[in-house]
Short mmCIF file of C-alpha atoms (C1' of nucleotides) and ligand atoms in Angstrom, two decimals:
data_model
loop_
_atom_site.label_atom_id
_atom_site.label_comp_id
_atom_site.label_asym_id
_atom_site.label_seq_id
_atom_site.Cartn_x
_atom_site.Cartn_y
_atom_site.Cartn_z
CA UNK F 1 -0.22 -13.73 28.88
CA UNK F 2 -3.47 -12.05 27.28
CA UNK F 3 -4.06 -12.37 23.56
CA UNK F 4 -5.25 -9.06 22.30
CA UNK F 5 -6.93 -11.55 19.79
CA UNK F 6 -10.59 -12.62 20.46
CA UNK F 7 -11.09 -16.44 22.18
CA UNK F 8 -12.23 -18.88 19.70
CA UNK F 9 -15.54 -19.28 20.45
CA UNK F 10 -16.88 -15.74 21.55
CA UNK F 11 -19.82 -14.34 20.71
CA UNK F 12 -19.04 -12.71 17.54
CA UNK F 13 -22.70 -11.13 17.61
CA UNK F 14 -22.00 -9.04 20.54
CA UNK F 15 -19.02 -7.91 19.33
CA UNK F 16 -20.72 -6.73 16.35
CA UNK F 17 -23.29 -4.78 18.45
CA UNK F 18 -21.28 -3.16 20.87
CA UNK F 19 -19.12 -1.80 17.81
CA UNK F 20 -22.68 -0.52 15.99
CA UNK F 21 -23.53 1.10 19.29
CA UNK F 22 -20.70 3.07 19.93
CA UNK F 23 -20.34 4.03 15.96
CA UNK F 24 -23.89 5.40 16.66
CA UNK F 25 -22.70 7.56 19.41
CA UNK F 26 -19.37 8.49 18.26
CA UNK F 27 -21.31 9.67 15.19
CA UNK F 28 -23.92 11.79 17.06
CA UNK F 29 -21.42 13.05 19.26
CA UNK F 30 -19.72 14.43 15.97
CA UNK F 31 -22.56 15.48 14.73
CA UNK F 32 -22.12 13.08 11.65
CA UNK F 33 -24.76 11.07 9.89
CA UNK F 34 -24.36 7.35 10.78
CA UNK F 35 -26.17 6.48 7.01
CA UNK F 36 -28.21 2.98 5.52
CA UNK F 37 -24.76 3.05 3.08
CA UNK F 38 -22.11 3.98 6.01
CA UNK F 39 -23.78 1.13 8.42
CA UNK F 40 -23.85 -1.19 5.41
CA UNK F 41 -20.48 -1.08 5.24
CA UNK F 42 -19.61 -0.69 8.61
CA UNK F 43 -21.41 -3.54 9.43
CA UNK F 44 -19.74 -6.05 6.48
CA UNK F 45 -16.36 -5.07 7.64
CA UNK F 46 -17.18 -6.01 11.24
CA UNK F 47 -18.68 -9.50 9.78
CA UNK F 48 -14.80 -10.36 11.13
CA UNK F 49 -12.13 -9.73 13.05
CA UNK F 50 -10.01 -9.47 9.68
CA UNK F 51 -9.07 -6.66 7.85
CA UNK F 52 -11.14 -6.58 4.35
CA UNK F 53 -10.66 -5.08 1.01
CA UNK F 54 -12.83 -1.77 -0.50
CA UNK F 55 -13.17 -4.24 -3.62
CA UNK F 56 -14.35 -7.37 -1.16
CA UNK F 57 -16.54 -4.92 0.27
CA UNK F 58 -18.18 -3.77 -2.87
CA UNK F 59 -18.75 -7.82 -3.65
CA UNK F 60 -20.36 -8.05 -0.46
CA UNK F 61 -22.81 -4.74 -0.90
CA UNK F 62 -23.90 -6.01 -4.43
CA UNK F 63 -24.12 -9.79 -3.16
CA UNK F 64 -26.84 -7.96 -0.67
CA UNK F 65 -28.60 -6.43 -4.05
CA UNK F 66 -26.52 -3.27 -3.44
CA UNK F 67 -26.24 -1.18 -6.72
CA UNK F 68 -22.94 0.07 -5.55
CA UNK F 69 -20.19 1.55 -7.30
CA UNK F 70 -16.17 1.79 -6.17
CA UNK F 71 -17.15 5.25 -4.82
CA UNK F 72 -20.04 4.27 -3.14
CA UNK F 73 -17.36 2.10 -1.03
CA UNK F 74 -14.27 3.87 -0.92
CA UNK F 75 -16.92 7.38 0.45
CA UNK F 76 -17.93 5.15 3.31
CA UNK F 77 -14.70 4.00 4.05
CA UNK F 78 -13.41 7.32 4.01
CA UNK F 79 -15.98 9.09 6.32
CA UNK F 80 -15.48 5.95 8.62
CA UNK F 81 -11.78 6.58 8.70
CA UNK F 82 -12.43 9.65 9.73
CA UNK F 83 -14.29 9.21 12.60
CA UNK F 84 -12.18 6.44 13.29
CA UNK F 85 -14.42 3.86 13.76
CA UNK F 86 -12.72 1.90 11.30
CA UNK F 87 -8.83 1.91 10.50
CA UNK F 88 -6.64 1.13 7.34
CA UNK F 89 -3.88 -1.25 7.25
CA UNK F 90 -1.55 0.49 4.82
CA UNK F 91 0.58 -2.89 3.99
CA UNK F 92 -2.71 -5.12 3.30
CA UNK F 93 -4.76 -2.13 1.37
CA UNK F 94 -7.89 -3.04 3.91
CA UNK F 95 -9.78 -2.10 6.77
CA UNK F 96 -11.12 -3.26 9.76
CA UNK F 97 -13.28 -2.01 13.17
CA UNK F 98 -12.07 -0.16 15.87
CA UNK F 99 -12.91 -1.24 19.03
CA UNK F 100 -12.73 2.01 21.03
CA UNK F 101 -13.15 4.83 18.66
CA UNK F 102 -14.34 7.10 21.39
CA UNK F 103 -11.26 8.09 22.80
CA UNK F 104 -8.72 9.67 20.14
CA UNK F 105 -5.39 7.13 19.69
CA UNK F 106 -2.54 6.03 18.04
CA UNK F 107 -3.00 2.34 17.10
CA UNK F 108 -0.31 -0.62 16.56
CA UNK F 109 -1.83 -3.45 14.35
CA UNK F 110 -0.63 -6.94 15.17
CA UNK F 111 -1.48 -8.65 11.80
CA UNK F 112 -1.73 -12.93 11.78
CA UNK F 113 -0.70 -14.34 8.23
CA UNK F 114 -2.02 -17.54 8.78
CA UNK F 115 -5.74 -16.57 10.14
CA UNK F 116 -5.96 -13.03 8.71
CA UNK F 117 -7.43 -11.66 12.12
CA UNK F 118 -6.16 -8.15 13.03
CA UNK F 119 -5.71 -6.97 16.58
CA UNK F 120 -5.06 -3.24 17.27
CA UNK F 121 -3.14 -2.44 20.45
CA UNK F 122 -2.32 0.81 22.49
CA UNK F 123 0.81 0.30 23.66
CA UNK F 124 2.46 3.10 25.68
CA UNK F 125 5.59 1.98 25.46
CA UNK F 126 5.40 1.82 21.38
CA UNK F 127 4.18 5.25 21.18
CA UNK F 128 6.44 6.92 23.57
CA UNK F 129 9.71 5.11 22.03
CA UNK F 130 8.55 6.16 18.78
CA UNK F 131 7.68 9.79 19.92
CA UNK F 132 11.46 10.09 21.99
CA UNK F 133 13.06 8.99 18.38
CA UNK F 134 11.32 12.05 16.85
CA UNK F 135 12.18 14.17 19.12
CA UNK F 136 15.78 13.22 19.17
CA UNK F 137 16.30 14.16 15.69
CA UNK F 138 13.72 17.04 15.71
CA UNK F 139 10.75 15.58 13.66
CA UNK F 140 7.65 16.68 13.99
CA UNK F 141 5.00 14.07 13.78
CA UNK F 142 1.53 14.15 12.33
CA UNK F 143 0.32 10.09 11.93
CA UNK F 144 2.04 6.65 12.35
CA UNK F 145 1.81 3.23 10.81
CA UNK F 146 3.03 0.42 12.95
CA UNK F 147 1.88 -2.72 11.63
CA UNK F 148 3.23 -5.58 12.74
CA UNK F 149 2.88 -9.14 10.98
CA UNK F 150 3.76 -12.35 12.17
CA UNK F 151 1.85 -15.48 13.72
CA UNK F 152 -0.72 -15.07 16.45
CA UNK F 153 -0.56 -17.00 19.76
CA UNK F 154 -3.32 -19.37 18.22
CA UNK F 155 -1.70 -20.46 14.95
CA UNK F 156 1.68 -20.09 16.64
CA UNK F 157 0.94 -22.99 19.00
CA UNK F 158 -1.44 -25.37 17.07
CA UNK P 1 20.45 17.28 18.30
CA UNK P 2 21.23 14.99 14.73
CA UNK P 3 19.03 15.30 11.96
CA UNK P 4 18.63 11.72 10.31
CA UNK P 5 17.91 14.22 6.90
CA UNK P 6 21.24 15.04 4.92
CA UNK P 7 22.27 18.34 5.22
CA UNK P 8 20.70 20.82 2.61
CA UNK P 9 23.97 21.22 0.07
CA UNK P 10 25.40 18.24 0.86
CA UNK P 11 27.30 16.36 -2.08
CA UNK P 12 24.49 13.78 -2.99
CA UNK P 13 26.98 12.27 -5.64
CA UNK P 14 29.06 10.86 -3.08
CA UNK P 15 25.55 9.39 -1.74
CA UNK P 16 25.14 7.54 -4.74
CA UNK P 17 28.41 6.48 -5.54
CA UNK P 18 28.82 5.03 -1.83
CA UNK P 19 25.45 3.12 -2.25
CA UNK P 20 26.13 1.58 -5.61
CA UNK P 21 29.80 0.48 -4.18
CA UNK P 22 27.82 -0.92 -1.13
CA UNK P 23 24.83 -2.76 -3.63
CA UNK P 24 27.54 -3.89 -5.73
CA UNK P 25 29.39 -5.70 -2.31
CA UNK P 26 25.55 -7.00 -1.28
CA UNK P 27 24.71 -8.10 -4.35
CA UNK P 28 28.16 -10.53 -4.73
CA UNK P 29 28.20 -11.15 -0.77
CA UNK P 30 24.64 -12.77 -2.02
CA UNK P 31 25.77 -14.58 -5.34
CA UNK P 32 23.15 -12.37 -6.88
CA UNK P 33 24.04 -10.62 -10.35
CA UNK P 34 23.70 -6.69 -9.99
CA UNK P 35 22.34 -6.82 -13.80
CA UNK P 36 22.55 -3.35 -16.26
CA UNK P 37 18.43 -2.93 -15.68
CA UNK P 38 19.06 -3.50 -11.91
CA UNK P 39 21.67 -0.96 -11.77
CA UNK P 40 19.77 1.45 -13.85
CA UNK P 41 16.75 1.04 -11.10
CA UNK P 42 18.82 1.73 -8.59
CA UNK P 43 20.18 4.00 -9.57
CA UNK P 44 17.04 6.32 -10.34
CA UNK P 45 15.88 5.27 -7.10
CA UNK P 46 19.20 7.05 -5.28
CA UNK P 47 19.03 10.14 -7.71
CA UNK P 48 16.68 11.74 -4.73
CA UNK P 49 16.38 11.04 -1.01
CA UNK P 50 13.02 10.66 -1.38
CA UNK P 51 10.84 7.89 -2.32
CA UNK P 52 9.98 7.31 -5.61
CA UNK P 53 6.92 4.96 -7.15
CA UNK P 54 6.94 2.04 -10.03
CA UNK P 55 5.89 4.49 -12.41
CA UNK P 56 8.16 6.87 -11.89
CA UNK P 57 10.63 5.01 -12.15
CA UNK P 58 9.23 3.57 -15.56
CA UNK P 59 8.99 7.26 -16.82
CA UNK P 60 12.47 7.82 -16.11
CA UNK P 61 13.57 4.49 -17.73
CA UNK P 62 11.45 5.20 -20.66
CA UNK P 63 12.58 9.07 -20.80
CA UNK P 64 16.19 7.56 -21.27
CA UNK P 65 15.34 5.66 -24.12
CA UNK P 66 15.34 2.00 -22.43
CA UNK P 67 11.92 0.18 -23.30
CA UNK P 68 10.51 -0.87 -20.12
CA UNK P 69 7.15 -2.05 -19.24
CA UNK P 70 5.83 -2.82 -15.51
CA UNK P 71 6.91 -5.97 -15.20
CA UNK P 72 10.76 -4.51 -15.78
CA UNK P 73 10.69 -2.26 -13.15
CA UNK P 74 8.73 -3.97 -10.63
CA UNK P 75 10.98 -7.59 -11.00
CA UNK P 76 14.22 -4.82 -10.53
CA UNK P 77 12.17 -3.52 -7.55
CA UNK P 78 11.59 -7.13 -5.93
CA UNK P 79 15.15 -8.14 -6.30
CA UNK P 80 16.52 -4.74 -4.50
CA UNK P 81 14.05 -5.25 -1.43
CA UNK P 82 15.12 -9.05 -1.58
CA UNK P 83 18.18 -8.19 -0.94
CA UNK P 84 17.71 -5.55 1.60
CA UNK P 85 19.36 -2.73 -0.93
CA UNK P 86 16.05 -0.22 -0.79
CA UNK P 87 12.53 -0.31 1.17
CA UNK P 88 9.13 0.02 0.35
CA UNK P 89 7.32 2.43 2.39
CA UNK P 90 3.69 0.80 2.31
CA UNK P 91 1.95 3.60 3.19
CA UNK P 92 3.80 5.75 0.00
CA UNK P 93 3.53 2.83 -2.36
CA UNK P 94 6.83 3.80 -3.11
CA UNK P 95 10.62 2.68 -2.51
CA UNK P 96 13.83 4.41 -1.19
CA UNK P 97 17.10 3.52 -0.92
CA UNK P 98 18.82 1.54 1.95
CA UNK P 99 22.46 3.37 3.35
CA UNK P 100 22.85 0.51 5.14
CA UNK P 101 22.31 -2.29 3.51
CA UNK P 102 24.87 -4.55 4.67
CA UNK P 103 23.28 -5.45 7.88
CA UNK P 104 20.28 -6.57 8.53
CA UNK P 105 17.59 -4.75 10.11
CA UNK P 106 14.20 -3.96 11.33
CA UNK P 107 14.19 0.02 10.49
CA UNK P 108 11.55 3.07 10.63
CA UNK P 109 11.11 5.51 8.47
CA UNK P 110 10.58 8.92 8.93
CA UNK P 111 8.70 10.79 5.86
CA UNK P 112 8.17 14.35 5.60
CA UNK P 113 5.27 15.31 4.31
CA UNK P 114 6.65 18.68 2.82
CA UNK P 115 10.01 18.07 1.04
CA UNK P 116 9.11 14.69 0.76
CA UNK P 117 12.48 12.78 1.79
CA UNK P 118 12.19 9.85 3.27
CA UNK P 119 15.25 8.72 6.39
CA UNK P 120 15.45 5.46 8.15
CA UNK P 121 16.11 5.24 11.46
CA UNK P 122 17.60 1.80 13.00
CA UNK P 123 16.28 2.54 16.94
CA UNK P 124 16.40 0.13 19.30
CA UNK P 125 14.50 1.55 21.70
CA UNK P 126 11.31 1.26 18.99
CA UNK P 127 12.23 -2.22 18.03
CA UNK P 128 12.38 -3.52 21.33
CA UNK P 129 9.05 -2.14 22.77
CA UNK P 130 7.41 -3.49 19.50
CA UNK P 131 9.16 -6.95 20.39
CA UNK P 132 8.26 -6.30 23.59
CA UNK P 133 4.45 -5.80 23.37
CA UNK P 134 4.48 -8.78 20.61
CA UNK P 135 5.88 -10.98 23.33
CA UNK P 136 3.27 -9.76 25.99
CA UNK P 137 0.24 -10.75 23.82
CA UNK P 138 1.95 -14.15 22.71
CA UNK P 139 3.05 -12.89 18.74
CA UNK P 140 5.86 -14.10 16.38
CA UNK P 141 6.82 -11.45 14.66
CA UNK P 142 7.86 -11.53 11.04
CA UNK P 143 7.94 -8.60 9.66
CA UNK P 144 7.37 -4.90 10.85
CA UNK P 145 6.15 -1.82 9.30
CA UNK P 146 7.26 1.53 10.73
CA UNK P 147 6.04 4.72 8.88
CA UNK P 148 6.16 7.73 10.60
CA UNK P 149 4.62 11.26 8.56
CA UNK P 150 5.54 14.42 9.70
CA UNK P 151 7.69 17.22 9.33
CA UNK P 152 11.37 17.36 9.04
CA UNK P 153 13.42 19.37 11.17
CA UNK P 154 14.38 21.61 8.29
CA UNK P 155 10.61 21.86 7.37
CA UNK P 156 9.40 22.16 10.50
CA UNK P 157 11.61 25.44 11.15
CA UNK P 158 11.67 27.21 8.01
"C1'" DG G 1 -43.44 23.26 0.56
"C1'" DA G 2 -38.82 25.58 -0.93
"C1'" DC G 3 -34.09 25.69 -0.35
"C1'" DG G 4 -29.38 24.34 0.01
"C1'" DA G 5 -25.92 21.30 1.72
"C1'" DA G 6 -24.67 16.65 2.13
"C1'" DA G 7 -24.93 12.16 0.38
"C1'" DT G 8 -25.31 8.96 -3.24
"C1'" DG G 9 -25.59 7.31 -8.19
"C1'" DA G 10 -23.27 6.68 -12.43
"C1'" DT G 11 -19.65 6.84 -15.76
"C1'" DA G 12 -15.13 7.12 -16.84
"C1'" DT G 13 -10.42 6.79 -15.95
"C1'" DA G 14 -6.08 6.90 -13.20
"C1'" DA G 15 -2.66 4.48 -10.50
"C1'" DT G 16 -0.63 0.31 -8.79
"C1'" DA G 17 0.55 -4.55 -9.54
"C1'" DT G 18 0.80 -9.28 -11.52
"C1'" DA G 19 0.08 -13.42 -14.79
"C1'" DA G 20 1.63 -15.84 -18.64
"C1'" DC G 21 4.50 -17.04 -22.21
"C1'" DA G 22 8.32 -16.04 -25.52
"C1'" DC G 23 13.00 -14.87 -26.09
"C1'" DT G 24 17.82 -13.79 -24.58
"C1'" DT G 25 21.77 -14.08 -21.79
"C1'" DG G 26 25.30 -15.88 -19.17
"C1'" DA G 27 27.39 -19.16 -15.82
"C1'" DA G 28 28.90 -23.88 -15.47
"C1'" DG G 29 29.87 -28.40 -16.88
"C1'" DA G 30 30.85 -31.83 -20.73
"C1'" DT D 1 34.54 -24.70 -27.33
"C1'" DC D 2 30.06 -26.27 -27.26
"C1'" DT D 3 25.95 -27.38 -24.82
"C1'" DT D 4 22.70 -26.75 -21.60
"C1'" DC D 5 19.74 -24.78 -18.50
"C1'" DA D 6 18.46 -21.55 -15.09
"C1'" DA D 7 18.00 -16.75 -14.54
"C1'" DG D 8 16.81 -12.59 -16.52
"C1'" DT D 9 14.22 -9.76 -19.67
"C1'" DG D 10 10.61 -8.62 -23.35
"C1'" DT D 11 5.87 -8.39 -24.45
"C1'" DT D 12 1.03 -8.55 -24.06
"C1'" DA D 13 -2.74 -8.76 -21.40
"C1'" DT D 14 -5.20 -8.19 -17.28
"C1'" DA D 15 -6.05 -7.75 -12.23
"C1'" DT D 16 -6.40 -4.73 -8.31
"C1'" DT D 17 -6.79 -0.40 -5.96
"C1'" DA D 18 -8.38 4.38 -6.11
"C1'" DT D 19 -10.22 8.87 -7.75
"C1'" DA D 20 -12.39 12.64 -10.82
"C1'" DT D 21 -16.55 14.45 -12.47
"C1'" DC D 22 -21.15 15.50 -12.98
"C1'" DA D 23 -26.09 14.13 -12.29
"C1'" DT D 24 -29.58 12.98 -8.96
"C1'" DT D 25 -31.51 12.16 -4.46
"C1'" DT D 26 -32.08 12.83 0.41
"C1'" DC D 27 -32.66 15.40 4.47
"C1'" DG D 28 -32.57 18.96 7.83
"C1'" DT D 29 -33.88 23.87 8.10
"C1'" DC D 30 -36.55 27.61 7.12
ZN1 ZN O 201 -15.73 -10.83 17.58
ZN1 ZN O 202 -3.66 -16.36 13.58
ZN1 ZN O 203 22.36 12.46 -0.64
ZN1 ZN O 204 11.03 18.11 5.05
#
DNA sequence: GACGAAATGATATAATATAACACTTGAAGA
DNA sequence: TCTTCAAGTGTTATATTATATCATTTCGTC
């Protein structure tokens, strides 16, 4: 069985950088500005693997000597949805990285209530059912939530 | 194919009716009182098929003359997804009514995005791949959120 | 360097949700 | 029937989440 969670101990660093690298590149490749504000932010909400707040966020910025307002936050969090290097959790009100927001797709989030952490899957087999239950009754789709809350492997075993 | 919407001039008074008769069975299956202010939630709530927010609701309470403050509507809104008689749809902020509220289950919601109703599906072919890909990657499920924006058939045709 | 579009700053306010405590109601037993 | 107490509701205040609006700054392009 593989946890789509990350192992205890990993380097959380590197998981930081790869996600700043390919932010940077998914941004030039869009021809976007990757900003001091939008990597601020981007940055603080990869601090985890937990899905954070736009208000926890705003702490954080003015904690760093930030003057930032809501806007401020919820404009960075917005342009980063958009590229999709960060997604929102509709049943939390938070966000969190993506870890491959070069190719385009449409995420499940396994969400742990005991550790917080967030894990986004591509699952094939969640998509399709979900797309053959449209079809059957003639809907038309245009986005999906699937969020999915529970106990992770971790907590569910210690 | 079977559209999950009602049909366009259906009789939505027999919608109502049959949920309230169904609530009111819940409700006493449950030992739970089916109080005057619950009623009058609920029954606001099943005046459309679509979903409907907290404050909505409290305008409509408050436009019949019944003094209601947020804490009114949103303790009638807790006890009617207790008990499995409507749904929040997390992604709407907003609640619907259950037509099936005597069993339990796991449902997904479709929501059109242009006439605004809102129809749960009970699929088994969704629930099982999301059990399914929970059990791959070692997670206890406890609750799942299925929201999927689109277009209904009847919008997506006309 | 001048220009204009995009980004950010700043202020105000809207929309959604809950905490805390007082009062009322209604079921259940004495 | 009366008492009691838990459940429900009223009321006020406040917390949390999100957006509208207009002023100012930044930055690439000419
Ligand atoms: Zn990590
Ligand atoms: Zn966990
Ligand atoms: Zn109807
Ligand atoms: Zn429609």
């Amino acid at each position: 069985m593989t946890d789509l969670f990350p192992e205890k101990g990993h380097d959380h660093g590197r998981c930081i950088d790869s996600a700043l690298r390919q932010a940077e590149d998914v941004a030039e490749a869009n021809n976007a500005r990757f900003t001091d504000m939008r990597r601020r932010v981007f940055t603080l909400i990869w601090q985890s693997h937990k899905a954070i707040t736009a208000y926890e966020l705003l702490d954080s910025l003015q904690a760093e000597g930030v003057r930032a307002q809501p806007p401020t936050v919820y404009r960075a969090l917005e342009f980063l949805v958009g590229l999709g290097l960060i997604h929102r959790i509709e049943s939390l009100n938070a966000y969190f990285g993506c870890d491959m927001p070069h190719h385009e797709h449409l995420g499940q989030y396994f969400i742990c209530r005991n550790c917080g952490r967030v894990a986004e899957a591509v699952n094939d087999d969640m998509s399709s059912a979900v797309h053959a239950a449209a079809r059957a009754v003639g809907f038309r789709i245009e986005a999906t939530t699937i969020e999915i809350k529970g106990l992770c492997h971790d907590c569910a075993t210690h």
